[in-house]
PDB file of C-alpha atoms and ligand atoms in Angstrom:
ATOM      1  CA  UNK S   1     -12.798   4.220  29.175  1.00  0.00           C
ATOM      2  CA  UNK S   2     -11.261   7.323  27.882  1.00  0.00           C
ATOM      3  CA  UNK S   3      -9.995   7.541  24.126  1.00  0.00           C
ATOM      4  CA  UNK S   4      -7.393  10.279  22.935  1.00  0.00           C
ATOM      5  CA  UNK S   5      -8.712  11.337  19.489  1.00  0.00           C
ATOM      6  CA  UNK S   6      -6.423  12.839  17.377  1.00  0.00           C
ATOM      7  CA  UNK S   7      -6.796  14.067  14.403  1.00  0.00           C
ATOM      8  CA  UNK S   8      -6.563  16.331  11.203  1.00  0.00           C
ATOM      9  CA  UNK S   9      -8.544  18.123   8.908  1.00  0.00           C
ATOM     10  CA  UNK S  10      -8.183  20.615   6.368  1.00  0.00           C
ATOM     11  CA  UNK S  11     -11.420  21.562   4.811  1.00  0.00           C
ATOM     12  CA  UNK S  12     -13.654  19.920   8.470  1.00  0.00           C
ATOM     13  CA  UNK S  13     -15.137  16.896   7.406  1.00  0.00           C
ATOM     14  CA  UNK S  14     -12.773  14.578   9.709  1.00  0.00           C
ATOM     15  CA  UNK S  15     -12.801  17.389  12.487  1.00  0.00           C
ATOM     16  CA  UNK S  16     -16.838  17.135  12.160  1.00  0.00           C
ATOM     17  CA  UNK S  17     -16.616  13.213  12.761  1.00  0.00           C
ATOM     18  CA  UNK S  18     -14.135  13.294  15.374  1.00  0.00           C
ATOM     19  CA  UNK S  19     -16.653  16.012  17.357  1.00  0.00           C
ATOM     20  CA  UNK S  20     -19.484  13.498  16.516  1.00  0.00           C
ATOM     21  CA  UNK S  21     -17.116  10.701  18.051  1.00  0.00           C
ATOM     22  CA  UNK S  22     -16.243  12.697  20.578  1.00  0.00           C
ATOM     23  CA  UNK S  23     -20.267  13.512  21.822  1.00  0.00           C
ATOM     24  CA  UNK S  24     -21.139   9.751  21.298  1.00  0.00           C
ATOM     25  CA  UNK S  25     -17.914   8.290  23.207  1.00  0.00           C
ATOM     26  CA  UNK S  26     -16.368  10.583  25.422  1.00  0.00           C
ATOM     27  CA  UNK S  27     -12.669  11.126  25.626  1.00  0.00           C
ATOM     28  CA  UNK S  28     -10.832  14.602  24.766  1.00  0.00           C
ATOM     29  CA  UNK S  29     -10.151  15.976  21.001  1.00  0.00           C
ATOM     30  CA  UNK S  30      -6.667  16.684  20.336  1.00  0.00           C
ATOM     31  CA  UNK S  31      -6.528  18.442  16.453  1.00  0.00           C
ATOM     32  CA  UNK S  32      -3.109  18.611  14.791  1.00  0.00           C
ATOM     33  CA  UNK S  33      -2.271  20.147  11.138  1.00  0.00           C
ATOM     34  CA  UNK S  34       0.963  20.523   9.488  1.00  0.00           C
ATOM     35  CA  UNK S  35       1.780  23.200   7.107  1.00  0.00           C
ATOM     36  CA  UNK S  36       4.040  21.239   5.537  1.00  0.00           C
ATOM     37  CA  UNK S  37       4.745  22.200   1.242  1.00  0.00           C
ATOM     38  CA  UNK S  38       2.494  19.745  -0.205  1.00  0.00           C
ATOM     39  CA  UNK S  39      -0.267  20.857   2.364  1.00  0.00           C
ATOM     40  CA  UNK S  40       0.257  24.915   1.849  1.00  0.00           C
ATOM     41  CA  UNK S  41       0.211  24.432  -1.783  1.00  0.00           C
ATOM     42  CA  UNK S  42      -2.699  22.080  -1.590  1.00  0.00           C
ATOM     43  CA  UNK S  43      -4.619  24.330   0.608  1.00  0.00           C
ATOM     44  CA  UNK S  44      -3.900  27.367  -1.092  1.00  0.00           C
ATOM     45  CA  UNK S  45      -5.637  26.231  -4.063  1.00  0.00           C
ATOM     46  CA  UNK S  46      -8.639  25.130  -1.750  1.00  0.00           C
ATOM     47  CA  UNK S  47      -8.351  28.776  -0.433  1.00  0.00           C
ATOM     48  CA  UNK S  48      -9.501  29.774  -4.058  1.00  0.00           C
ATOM     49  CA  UNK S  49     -12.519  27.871  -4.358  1.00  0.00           C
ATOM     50  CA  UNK S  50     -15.502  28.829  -3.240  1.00  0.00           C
ATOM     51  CA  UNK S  51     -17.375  26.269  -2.538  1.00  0.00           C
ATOM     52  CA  UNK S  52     -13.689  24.892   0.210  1.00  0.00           C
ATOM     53  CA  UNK S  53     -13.191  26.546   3.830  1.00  0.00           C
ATOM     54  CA  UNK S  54      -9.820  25.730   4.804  1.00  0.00           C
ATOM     55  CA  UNK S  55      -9.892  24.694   8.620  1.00  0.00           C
ATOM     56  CA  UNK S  56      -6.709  26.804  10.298  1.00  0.00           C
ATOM     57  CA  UNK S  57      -7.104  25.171  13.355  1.00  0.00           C
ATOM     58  CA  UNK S  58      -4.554  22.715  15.103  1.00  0.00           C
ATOM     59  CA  UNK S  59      -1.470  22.620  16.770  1.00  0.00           C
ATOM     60  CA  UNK S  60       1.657  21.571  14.846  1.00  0.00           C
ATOM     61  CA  UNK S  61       3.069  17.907  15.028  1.00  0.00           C
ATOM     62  CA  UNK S  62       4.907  17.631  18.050  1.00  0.00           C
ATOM     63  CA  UNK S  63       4.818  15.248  21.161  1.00  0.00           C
ATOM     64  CA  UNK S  64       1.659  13.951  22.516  1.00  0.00           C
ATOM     65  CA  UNK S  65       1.459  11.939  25.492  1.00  0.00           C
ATOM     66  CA  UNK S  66      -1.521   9.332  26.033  1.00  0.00           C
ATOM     67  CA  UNK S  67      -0.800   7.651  28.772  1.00  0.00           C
ATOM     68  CA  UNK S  68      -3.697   9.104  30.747  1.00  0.00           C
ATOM     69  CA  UNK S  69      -5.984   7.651  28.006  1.00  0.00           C
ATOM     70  CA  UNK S  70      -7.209   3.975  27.662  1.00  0.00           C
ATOM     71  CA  UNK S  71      -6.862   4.050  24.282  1.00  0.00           C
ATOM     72  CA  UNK S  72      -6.757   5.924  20.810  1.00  0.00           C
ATOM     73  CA  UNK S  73      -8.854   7.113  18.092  1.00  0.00           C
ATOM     74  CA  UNK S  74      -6.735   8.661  14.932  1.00  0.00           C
ATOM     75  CA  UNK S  75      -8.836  10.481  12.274  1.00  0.00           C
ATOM     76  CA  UNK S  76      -7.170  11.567   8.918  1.00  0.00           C
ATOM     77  CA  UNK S  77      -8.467  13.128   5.681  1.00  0.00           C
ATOM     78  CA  UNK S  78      -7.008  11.144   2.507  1.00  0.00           C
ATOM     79  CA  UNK S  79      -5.016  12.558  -0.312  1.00  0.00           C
ATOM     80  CA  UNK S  80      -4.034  11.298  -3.193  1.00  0.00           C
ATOM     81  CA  UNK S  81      -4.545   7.937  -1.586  1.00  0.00           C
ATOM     82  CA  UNK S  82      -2.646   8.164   1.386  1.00  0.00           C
ATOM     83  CA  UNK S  83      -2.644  10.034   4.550  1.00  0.00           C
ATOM     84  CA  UNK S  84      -1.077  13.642   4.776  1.00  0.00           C
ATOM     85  CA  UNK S  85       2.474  13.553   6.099  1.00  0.00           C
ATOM     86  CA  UNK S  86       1.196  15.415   9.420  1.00  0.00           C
ATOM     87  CA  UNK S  87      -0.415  12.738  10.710  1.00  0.00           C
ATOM     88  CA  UNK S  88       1.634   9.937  10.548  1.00  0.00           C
ATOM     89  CA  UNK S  89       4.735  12.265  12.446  1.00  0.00           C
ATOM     90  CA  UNK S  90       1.788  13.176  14.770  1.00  0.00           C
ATOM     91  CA  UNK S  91       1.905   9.015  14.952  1.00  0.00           C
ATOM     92  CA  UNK S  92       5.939   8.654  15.476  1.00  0.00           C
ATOM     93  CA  UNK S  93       5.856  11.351  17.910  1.00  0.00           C
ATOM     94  CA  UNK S  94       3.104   9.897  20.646  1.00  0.00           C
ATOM     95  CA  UNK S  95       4.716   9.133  23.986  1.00  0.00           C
ATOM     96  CA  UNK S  96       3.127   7.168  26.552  1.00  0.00           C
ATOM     97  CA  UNK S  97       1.324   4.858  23.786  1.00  0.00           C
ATOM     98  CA  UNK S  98       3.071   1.268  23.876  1.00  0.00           C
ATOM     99  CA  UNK S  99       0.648  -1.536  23.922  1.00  0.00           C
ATOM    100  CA  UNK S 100      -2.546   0.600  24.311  1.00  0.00           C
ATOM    101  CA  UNK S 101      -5.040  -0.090  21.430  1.00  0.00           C
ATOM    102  CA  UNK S 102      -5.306   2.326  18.892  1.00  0.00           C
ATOM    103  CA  UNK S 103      -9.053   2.700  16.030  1.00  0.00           C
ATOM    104  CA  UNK S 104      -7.945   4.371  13.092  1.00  0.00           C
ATOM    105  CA  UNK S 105     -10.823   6.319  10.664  1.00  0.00           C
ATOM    106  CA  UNK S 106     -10.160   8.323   7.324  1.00  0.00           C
ATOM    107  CA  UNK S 107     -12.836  10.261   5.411  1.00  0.00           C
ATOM    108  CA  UNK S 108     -12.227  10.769   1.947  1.00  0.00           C
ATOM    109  CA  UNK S 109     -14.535  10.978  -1.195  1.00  0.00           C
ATOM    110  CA  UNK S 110     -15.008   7.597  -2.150  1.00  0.00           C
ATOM    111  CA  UNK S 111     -11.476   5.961  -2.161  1.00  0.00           C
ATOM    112  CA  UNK S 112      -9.359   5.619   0.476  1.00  0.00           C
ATOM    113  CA  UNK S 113      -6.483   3.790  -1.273  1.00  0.00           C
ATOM    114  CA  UNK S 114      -3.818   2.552   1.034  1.00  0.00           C
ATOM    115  CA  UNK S 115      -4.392   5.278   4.180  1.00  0.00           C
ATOM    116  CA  UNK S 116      -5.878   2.205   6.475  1.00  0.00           C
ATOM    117  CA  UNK S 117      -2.766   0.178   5.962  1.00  0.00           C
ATOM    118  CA  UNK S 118      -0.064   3.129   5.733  1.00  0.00           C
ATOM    119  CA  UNK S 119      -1.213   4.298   8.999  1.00  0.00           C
ATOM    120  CA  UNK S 120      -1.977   0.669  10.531  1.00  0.00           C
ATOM    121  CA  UNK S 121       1.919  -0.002  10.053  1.00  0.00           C
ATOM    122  CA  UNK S 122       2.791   3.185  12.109  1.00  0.00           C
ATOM    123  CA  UNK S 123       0.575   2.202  14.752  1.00  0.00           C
ATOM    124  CA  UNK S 124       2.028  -0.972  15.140  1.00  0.00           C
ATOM    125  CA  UNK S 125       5.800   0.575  14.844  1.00  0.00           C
ATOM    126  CA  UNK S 126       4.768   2.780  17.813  1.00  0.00           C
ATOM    127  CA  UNK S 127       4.011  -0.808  20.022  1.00  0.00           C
ATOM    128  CA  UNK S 128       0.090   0.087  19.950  1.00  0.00           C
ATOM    129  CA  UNK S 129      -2.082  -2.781  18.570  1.00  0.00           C
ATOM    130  CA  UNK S 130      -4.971  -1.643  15.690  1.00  0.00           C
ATOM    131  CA  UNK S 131      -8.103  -2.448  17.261  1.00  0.00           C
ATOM    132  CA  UNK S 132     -10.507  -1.579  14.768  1.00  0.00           C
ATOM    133  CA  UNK S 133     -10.129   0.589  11.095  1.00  0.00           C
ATOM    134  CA  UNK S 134     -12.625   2.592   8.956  1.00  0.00           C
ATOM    135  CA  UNK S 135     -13.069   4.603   6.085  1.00  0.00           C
ATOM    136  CA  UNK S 136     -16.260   6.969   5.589  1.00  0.00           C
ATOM    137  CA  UNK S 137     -16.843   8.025   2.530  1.00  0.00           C
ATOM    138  CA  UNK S 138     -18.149  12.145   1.874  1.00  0.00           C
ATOM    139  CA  UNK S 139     -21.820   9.974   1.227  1.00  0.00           C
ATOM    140  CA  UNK S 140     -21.762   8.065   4.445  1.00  0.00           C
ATOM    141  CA  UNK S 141     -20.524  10.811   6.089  1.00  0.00           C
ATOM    142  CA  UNK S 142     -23.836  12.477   5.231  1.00  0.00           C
ATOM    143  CA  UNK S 143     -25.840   9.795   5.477  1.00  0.00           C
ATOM    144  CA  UNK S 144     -25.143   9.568   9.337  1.00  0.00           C
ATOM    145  CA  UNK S 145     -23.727   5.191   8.352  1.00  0.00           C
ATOM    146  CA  UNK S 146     -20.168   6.376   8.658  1.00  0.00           C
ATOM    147  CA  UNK S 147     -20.256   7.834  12.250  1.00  0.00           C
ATOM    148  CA  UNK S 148     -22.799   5.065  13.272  1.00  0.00           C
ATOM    149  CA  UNK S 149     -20.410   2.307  12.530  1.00  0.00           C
ATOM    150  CA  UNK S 150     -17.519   3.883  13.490  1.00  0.00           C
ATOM    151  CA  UNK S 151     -18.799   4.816  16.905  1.00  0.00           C
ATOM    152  CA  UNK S 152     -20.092   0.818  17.234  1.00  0.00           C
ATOM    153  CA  UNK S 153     -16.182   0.009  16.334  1.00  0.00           C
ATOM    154  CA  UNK S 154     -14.803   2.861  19.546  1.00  0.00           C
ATOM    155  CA  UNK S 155     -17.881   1.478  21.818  1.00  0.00           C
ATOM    156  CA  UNK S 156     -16.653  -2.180  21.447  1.00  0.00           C
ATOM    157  CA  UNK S 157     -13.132  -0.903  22.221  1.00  0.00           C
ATOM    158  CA  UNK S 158     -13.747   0.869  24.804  1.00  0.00           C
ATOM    159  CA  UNK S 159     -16.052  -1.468  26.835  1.00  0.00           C
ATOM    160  CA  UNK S 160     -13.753  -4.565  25.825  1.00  0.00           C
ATOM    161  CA  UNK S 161     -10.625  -2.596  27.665  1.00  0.00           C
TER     162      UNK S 161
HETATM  163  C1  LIG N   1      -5.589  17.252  -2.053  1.00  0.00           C
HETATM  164  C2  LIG N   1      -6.740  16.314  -1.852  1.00  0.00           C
HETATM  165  C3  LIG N   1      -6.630  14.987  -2.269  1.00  0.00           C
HETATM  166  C4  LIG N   1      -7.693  14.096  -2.083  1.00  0.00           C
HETATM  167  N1  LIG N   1      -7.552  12.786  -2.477  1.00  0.00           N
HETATM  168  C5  LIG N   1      -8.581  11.914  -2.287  1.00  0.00           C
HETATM  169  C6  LIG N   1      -8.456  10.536  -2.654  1.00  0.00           C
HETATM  170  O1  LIG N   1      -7.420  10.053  -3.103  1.00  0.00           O
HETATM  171  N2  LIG N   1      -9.537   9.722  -2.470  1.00  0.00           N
HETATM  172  C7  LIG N   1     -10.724  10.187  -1.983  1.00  0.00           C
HETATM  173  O2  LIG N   1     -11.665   9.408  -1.873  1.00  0.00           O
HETATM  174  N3  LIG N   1     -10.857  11.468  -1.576  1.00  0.00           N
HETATM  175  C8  LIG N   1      -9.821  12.352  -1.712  1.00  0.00           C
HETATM  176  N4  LIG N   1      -9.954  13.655  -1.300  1.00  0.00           N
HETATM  177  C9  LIG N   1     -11.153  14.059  -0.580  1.00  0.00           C
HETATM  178  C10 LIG N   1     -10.867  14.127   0.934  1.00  0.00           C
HETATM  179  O3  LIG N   1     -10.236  12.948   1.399  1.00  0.00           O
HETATM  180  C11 LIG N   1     -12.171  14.294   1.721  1.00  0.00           C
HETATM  181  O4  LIG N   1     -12.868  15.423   1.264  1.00  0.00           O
HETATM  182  C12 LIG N   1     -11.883  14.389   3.205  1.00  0.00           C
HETATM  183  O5  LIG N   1     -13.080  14.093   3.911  1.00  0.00           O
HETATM  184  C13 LIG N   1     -11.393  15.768   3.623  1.00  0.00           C
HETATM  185  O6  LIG N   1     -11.192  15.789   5.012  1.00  0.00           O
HETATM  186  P1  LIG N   1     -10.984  17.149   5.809  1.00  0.00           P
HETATM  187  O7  LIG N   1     -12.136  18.057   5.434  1.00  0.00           O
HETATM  188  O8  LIG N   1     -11.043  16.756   7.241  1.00  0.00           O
HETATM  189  O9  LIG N   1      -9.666  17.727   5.404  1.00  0.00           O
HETATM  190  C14 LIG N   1      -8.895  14.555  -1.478  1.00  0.00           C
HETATM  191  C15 LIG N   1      -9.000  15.897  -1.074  1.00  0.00           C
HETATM  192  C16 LIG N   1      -7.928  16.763  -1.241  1.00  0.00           C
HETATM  193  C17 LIG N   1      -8.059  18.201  -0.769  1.00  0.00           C
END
């Protein structure tokens, strides 16, 4: 059972789960990142500190087709308590995604505020059902508990499709 996971990430925390998801499940890694204002601005201060590597990689939002793949994963950083806007038009754009199932993760420092449910609702606009959600926090993240439970979550998915 094959997922899609697609994801973004600005400074590689959520590109270094999705890899980790990726050796523990299988399936392809598809990264997007949009330069929109907020992120350029955001990132450019990141770009000053230097203790922050901004990640350049990923191809803008645009269409995606996954109906080769059994189902889904969608990774996100948070910001500000929401997702970043690339993501979710990453979301409106899939093609080829009606009723497949779709696990959503976000890593974020220790508050994820509403990006579950923000990006839940554009799941379910797209036809795709949410078949499992997570946030990882930087400490679980580190700890190794984040990518254990979150690869539990994908394994039950993709054995159960
Ligand atoms: C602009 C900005 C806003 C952020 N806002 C939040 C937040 O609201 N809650 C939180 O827990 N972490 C927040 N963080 C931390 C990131 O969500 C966290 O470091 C995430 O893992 C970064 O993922 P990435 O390296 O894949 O971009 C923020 C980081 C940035 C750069």
């Amino acid at each position: 059972m094959k997922p899609a996971i697609i994801f973004t990430s600005y400074t590689g925390t959520t590109h270094n789960v999705a890899e980790q998801v990726r050796k523990a499940c299988g399936g392809n890694l598809i990264e997007v990142k949009s330069w929109d204002l907020v992120a350029r601005l955001l990132m450019y201060m990141a770009r000053h500190s230097p203790d922050i590597q901004v990640r350049d990689d990923g191809a803008p939002p645009g269409t995606i087709d996954v109906s080769n793949y059994d189902f889904v994963v969608i990774g996100t950083p948070v910001w500000m308590g929401k997702p970043p806007s690339g993501i979710r038009k990453t979301i409106a754009a899939l093609t080829g995604c009606s009723g497949k199932p779709a696990v959503i993760f976000a890593t974020c420092g220790e508050d994820p505020g509403t990006t579950l449910s923000v990006l839940s609702a554009d799941i379910e606009a797209k036809g795709m059902t949410v078949a499992g959600q997570l946030s990882l926090s930087q400490k679980e993240i580190e700890d190794g508990t984040g990518v254990n439970a979150l690869v539990g979550k994908i394994r039950e998915q993709g054995s159960g499709s």
